[in-house]
GROMACS .gro file of C-alpha atoms in nm:
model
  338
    1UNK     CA    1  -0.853  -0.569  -1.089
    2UNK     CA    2  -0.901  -0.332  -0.741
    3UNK     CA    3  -0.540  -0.397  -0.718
    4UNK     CA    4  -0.450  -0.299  -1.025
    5UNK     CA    5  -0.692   0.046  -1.036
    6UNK     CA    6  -0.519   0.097  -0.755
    7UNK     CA    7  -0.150   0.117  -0.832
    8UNK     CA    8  -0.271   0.306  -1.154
    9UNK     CA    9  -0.466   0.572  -0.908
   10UNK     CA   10  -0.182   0.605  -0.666
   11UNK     CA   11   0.037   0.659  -0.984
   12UNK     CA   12  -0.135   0.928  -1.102
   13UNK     CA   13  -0.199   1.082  -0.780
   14UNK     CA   14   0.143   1.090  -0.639
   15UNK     CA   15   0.300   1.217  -1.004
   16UNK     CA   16   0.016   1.521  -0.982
   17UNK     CA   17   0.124   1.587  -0.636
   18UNK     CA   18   0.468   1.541  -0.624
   19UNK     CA   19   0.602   1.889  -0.628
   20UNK     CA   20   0.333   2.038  -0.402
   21UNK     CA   21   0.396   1.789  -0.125
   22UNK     CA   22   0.736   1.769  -0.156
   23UNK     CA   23   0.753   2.183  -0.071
   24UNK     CA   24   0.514   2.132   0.195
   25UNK     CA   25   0.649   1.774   0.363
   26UNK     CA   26   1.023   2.042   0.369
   27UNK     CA   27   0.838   2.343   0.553
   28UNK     CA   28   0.670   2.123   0.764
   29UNK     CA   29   1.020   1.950   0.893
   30UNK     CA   30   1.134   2.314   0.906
   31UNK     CA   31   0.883   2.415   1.156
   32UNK     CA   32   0.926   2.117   1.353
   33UNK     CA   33   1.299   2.199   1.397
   34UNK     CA   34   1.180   2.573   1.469
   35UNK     CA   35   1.306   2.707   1.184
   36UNK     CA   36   0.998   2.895   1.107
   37UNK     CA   37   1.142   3.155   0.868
   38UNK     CA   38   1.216   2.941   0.653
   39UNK     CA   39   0.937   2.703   0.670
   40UNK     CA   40   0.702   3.036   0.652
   41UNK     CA   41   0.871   3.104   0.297
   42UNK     CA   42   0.806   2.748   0.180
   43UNK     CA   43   0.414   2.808   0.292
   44UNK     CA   44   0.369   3.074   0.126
   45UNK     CA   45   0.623   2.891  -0.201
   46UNK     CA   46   0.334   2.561  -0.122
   47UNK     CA   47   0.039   2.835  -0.157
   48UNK     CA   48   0.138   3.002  -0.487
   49UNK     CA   49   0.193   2.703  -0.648
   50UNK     CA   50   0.047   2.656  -1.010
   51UNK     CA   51  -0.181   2.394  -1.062
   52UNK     CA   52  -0.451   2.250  -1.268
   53UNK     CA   53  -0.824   2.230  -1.158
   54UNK     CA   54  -0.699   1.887  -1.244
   55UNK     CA   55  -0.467   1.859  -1.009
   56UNK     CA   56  -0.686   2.075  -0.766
   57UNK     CA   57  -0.926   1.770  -0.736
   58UNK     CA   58  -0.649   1.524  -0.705
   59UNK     CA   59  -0.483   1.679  -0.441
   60UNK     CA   60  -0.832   1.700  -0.227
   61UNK     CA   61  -0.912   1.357  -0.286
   62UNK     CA   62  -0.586   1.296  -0.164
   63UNK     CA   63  -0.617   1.520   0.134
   64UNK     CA   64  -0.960   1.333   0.222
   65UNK     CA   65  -0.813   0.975   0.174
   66UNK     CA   66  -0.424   0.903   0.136
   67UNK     CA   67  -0.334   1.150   0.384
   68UNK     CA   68  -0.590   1.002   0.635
   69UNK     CA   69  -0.474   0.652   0.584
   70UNK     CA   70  -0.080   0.752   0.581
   71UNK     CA   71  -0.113   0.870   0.893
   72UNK     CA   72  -0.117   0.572   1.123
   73UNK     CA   73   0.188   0.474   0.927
   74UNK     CA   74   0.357   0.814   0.970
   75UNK     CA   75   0.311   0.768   1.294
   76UNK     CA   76   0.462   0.444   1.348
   77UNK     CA   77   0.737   0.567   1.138
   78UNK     CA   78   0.816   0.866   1.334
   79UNK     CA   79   0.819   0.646   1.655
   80UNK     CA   80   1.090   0.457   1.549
   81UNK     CA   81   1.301   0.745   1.374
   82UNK     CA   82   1.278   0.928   1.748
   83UNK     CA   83   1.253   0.661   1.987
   84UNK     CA   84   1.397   0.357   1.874
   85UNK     CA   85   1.783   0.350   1.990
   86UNK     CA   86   1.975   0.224   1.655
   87UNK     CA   87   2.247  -0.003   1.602
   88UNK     CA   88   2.559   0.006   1.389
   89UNK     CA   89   2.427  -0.278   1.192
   90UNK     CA   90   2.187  -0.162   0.867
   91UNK     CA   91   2.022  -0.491   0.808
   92UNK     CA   92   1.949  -0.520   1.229
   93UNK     CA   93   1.806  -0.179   1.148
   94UNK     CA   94   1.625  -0.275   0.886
   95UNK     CA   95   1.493  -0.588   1.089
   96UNK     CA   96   1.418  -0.345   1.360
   97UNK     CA   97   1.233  -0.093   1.163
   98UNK     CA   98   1.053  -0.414   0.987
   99UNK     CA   99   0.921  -0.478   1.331
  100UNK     CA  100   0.818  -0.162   1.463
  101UNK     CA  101   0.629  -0.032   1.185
  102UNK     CA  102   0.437  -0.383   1.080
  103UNK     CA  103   0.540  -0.262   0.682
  104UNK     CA  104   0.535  -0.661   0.548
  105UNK     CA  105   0.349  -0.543   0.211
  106UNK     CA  106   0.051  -0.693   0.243
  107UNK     CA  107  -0.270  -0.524   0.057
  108UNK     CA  108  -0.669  -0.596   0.039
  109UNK     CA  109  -0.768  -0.851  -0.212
  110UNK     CA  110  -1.108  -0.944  -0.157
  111UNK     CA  111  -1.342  -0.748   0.007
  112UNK     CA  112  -1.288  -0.712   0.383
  113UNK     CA  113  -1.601  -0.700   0.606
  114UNK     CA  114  -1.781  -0.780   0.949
  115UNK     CA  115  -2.143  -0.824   0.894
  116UNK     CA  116  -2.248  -0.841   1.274
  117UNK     CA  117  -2.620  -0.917   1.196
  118UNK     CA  118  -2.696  -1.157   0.913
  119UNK     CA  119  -3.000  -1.377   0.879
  120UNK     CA  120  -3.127  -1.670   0.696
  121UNK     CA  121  -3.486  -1.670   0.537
  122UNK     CA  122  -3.437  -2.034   0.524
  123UNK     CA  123  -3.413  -2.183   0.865
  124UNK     CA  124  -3.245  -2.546   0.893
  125UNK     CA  125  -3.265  -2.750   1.228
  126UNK     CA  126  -2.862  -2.756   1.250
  127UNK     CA  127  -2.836  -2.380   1.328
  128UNK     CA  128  -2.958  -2.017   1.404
  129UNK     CA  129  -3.099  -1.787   1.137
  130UNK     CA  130  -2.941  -1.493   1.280
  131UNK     CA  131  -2.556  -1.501   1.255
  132UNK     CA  132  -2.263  -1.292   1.215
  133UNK     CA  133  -2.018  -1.312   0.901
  134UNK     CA  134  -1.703  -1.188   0.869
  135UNK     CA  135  -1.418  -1.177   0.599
  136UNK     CA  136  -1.042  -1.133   0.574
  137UNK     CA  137  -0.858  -1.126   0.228
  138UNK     CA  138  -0.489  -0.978   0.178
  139UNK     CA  139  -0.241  -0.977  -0.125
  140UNK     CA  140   0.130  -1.058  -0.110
  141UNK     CA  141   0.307  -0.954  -0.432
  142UNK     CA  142   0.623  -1.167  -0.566
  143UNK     CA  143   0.748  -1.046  -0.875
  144UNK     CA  144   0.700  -0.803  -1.113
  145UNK     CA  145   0.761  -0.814  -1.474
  146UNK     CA  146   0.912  -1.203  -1.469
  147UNK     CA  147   0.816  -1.246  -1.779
  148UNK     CA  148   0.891  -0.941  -1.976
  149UNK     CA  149   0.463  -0.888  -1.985
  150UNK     CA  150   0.426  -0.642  -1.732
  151UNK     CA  151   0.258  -0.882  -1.502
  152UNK     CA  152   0.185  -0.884  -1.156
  153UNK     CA  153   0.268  -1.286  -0.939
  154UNK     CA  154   0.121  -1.268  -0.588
  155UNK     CA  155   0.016  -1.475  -0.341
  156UNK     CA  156  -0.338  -1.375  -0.134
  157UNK     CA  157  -0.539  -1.591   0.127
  158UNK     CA  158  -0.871  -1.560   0.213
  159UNK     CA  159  -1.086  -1.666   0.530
  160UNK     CA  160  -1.432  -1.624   0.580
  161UNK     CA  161  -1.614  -1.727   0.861
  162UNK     CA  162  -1.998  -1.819   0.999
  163UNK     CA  163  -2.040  -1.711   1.348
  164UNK     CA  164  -2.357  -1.848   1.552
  165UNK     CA  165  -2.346  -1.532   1.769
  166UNK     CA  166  -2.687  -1.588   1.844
  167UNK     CA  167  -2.690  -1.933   2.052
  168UNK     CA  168  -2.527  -2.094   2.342
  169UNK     CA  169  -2.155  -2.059   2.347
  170UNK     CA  170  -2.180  -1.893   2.025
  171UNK     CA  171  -1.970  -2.123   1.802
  172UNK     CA  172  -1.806  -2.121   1.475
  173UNK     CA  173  -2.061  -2.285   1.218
  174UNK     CA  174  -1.810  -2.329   0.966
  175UNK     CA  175  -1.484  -2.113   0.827
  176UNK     CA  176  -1.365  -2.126   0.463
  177UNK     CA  177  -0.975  -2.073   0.373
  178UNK     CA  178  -0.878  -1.993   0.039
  179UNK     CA  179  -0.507  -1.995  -0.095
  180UNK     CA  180  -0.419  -1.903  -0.361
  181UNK     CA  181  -0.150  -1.777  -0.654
  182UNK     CA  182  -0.187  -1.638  -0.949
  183UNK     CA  183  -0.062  -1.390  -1.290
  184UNK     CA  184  -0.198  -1.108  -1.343
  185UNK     CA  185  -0.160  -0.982  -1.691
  186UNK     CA  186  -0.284  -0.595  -1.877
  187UNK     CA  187  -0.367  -0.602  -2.198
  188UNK     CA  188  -0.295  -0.288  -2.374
  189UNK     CA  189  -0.480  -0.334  -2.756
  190UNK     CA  190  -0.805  -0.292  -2.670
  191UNK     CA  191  -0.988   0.001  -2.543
  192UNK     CA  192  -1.220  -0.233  -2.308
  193UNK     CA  193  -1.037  -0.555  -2.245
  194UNK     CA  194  -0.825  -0.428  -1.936
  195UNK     CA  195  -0.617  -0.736  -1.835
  196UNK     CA  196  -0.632  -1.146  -1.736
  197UNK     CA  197  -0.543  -1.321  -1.446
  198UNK     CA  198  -0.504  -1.688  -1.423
  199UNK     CA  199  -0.481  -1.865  -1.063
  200UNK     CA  200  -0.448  -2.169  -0.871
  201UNK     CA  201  -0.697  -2.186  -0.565
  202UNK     CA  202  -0.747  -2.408  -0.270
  203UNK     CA  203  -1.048  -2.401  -0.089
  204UNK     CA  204  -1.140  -2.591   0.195
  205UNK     CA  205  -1.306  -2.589   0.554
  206UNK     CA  206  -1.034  -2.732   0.771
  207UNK     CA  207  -1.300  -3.026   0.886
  208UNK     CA  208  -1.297  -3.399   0.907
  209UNK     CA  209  -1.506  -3.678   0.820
  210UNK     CA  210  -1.824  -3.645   0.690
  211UNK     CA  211  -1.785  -3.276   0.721
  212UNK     CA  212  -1.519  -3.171   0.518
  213UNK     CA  213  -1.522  -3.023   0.189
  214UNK     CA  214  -1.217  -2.908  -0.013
  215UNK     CA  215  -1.134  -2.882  -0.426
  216UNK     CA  216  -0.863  -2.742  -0.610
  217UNK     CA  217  -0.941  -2.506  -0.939
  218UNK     CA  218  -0.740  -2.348  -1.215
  219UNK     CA  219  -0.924  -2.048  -1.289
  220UNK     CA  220  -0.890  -1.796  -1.550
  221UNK     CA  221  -1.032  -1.415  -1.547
  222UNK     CA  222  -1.055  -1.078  -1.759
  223UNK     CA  223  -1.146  -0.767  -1.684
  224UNK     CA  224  -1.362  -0.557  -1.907
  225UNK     CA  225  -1.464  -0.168  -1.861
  226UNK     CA  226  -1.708   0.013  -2.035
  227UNK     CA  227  -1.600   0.351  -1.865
  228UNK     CA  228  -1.727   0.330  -1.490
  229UNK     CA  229  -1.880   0.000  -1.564
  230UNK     CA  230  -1.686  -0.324  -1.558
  231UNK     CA  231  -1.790  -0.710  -1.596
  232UNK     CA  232  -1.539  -0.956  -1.474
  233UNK     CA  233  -1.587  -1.286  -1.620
  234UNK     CA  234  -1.408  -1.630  -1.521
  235UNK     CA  235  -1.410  -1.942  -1.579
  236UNK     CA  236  -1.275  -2.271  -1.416
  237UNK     CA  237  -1.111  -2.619  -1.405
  238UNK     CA  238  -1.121  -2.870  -1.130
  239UNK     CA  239  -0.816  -3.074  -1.065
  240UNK     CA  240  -0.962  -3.394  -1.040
  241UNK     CA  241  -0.910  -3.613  -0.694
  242UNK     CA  242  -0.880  -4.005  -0.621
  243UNK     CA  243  -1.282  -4.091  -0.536
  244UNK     CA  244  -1.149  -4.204  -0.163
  245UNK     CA  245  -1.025  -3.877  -0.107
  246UNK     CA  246  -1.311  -3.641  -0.287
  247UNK     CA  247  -1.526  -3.465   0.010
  248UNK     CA  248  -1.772  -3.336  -0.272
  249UNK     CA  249  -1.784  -3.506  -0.552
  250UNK     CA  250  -2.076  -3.346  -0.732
  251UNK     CA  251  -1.978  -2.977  -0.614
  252UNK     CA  252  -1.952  -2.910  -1.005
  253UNK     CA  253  -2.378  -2.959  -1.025
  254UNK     CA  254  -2.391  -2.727  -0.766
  255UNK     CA  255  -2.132  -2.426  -0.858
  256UNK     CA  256  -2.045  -2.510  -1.197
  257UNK     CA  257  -1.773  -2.420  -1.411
  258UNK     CA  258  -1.785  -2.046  -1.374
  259UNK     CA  259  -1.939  -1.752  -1.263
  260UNK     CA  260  -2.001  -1.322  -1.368
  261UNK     CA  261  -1.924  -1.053  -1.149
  262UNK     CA  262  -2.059  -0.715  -1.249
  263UNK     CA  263  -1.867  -0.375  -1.037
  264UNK     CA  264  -2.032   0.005  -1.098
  265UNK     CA  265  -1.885   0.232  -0.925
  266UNK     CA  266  -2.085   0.581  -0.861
  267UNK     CA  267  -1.957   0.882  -0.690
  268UNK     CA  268  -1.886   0.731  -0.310
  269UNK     CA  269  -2.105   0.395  -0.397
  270UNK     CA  270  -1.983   0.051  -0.496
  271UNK     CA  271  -2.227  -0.218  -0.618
  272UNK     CA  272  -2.099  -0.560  -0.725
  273UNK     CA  273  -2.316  -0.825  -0.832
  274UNK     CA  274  -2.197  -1.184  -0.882
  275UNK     CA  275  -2.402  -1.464  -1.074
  276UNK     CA  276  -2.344  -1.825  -1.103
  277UNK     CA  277  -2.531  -2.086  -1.244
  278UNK     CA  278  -2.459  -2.444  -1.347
  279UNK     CA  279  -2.587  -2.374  -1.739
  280UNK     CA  280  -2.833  -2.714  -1.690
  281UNK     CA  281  -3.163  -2.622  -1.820
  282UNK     CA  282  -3.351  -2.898  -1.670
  283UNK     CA  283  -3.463  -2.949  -1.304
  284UNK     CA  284  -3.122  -3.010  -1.236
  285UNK     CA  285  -3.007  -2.601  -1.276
  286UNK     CA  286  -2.898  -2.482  -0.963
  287UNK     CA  287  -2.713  -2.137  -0.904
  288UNK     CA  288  -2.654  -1.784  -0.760
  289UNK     CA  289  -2.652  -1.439  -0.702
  290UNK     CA  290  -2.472  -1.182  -0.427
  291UNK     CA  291  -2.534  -0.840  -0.384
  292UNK     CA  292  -2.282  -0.596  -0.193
  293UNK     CA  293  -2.368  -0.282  -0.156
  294UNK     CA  294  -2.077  -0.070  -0.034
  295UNK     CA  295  -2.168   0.326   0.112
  296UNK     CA  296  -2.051   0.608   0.286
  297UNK     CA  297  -2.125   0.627   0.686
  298UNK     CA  298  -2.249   0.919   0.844
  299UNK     CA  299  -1.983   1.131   0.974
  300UNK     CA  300  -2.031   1.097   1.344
  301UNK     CA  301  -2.004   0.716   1.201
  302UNK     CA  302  -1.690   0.772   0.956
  303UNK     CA  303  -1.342   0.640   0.943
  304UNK     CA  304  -1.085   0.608   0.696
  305UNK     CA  305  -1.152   0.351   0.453
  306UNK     CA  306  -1.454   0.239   0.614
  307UNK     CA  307  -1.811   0.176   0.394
  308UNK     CA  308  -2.147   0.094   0.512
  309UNK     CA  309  -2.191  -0.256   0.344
  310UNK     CA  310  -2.541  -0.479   0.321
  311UNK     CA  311  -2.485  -0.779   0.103
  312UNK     CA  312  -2.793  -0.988  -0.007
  313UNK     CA  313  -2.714  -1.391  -0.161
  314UNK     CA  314  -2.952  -1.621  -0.283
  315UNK     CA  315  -2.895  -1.974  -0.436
  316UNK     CA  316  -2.674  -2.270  -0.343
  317UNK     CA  317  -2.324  -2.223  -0.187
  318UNK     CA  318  -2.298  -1.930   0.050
  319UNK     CA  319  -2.051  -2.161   0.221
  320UNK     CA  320  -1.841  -2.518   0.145
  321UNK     CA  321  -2.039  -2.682   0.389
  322UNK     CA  322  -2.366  -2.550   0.239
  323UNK     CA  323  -2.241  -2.639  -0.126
  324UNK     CA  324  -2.579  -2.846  -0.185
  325UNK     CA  325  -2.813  -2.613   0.019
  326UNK     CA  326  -3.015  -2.373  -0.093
  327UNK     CA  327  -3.003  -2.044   0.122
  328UNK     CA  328  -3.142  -1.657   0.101
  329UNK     CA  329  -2.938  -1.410   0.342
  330UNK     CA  330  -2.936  -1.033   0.371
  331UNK     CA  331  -2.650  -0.896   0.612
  332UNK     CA  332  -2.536  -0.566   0.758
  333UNK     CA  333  -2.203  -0.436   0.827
  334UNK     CA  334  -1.907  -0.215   0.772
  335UNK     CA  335  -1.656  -0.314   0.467
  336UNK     CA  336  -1.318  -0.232   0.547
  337UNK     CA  337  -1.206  -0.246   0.177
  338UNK     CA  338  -1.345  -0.255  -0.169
   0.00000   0.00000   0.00000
């Protein structure tokens, strides 16, 4: 769903834009090659230009936040356009350019955050309270439109990973990797059914023996928005395993077959709550909740694309290795996406 908000945003903002920038990008290159007649006529062309209060507030948000973020990739763009030598070859250009610039298209998929201070209300005998947690989650897209739907196929992998930061030698406690692909579909009949995804995902934490946990799932997911209010429920289906080779069998009792995520957005504030339980209503019910909190910094503080972030999880499987243990964590941090 951020994904999709996203290209829709972007769409807007760039068509509201267009004209304005376009003037302005031209005097701009005109003062840079001192031409500053004419790039004082496009100014003052880029000044008197007629625009909506609409398009007013679109073009600050996008001086405040596209502009910001472009310009780490302007810059490695203009490297290469001025420094770079060339060759007669466009595709060794094209390689080369590739290269310099790091443009692979790869976007955010899950959140991505560094919580350097987390702790543990439960202690366990194994490992430190205090830790630090940290996540990484980007998007490859494939295709587009495959299927005459107007879907979206991409690929996205996800890491997150326990740090004991807070004892000797300061190991890894355990790191979760999650592969996937999967379809994402918009549905355009209904005024608050946005769109489904379906997905096949991995998930495993790369360790042996009597430590390792893994499962495969088919899950599927909609999107619903009741104007800045959305509720993202899924459902899934685990692709059974040989009993010799199944790390956790009973990881359904624990996780079971679904889970709710909740997003409201509000003004420059993000909260996202996500709720699982295993639908057993005798002593047998086990489940969850997480919290994340996303927030502006303070400005001495602020960067592009950078939140203030405290997430807060209670229940049973923070982590694969903890599937069957109960836990209650608060953390604090910086989100680099949302």
């Amino acid at each position: 769903m951020k994904y999709i908000l996203t290209l829709l945003f972007n769409f807007i903002l760039l068509n509201a834009v267009d004209n304005f920038t376009n003037i302005y990008e031209q005097a701009q290159k005109y003062e840079n090659d001192g031409n500053y007649k004419e790039a004082m006529l496009l100014y003052k062309k880029a000044a008197n230009f007629k625009i909506s209060k609409e398009d007013e507030y679109i073009i600050d948000l996008s001086k405040n936040q596209q502009y910001k973020v472009e310009t780490f990739t302007k810059m490695k763009n203009e490297f290469y356009q001025k420094y770079i030598n060339k060759t007669d070859d466009k595709e060794t250009n094209s390689s080369l350019k590739q290269m310099i610039t790091g443009d692979f298209g790869l976007y955010p998929y899950k959140k991505n955050y560094l919580l350097p201070a987390t702790f543990d209300l439960n202690k366990t005998e194994d490992r430190s309270s205090f830790e630090t947690s940290f996540q990484i989650s980007i998007e490859k897209p494939i295709s587009y439109n495959f299927f005459k739907l107007g879907e979206s196929i991409s690929a996205a992998y996800t890491q997150k990973s326990f740090w004991q930061t807070n004892s000797d030698s300061s190991p890894f406690r355990e790191t979760n990797y999650k592969p996937e692909i999967f379809a994402q579909f918009p549905y355009k009949n209904s005024e608050t059914i946005k769109g489904f995804k379906v997905s096949l995902m991995h998930e495993s934490n790369g360790r042996n023996n009597e430590y390792s946990r893994s499962w495969n799932r088919i899950y599927l997911e909609s999107y619903l928005q009741f104007s800045n209010f959305f509720i993202v429920p899924r459902v899934w289906y685990r692709i059974p395993e040989k009993n010799s080779d199944d790390d956790n069998p009973d990881i359904d009792k624990y996780y079971g077959y679904g889970d709710l995520t909740l997003l409201y957005p509000y003004k420059k504030h993000t909260f996202e709550l996500m709720l699982r339980n295993n639908m057993r209503i005798n002593s047998q019910n086990k489940g969850a909740a997480e919290l994340n909190w996303t927030f502006p910094l303070p400005d001495f503080l602020s960067t592009p694309n950078s939140y203030g972030f405290v997430q807060i999880f209670s229940g049973y499987g923070n982590s694969l290795i903890d599937y069957d243990r109960e836990s209650h964590k608060i953390g604090f941090g910086i989100a680099f996406s949302r």
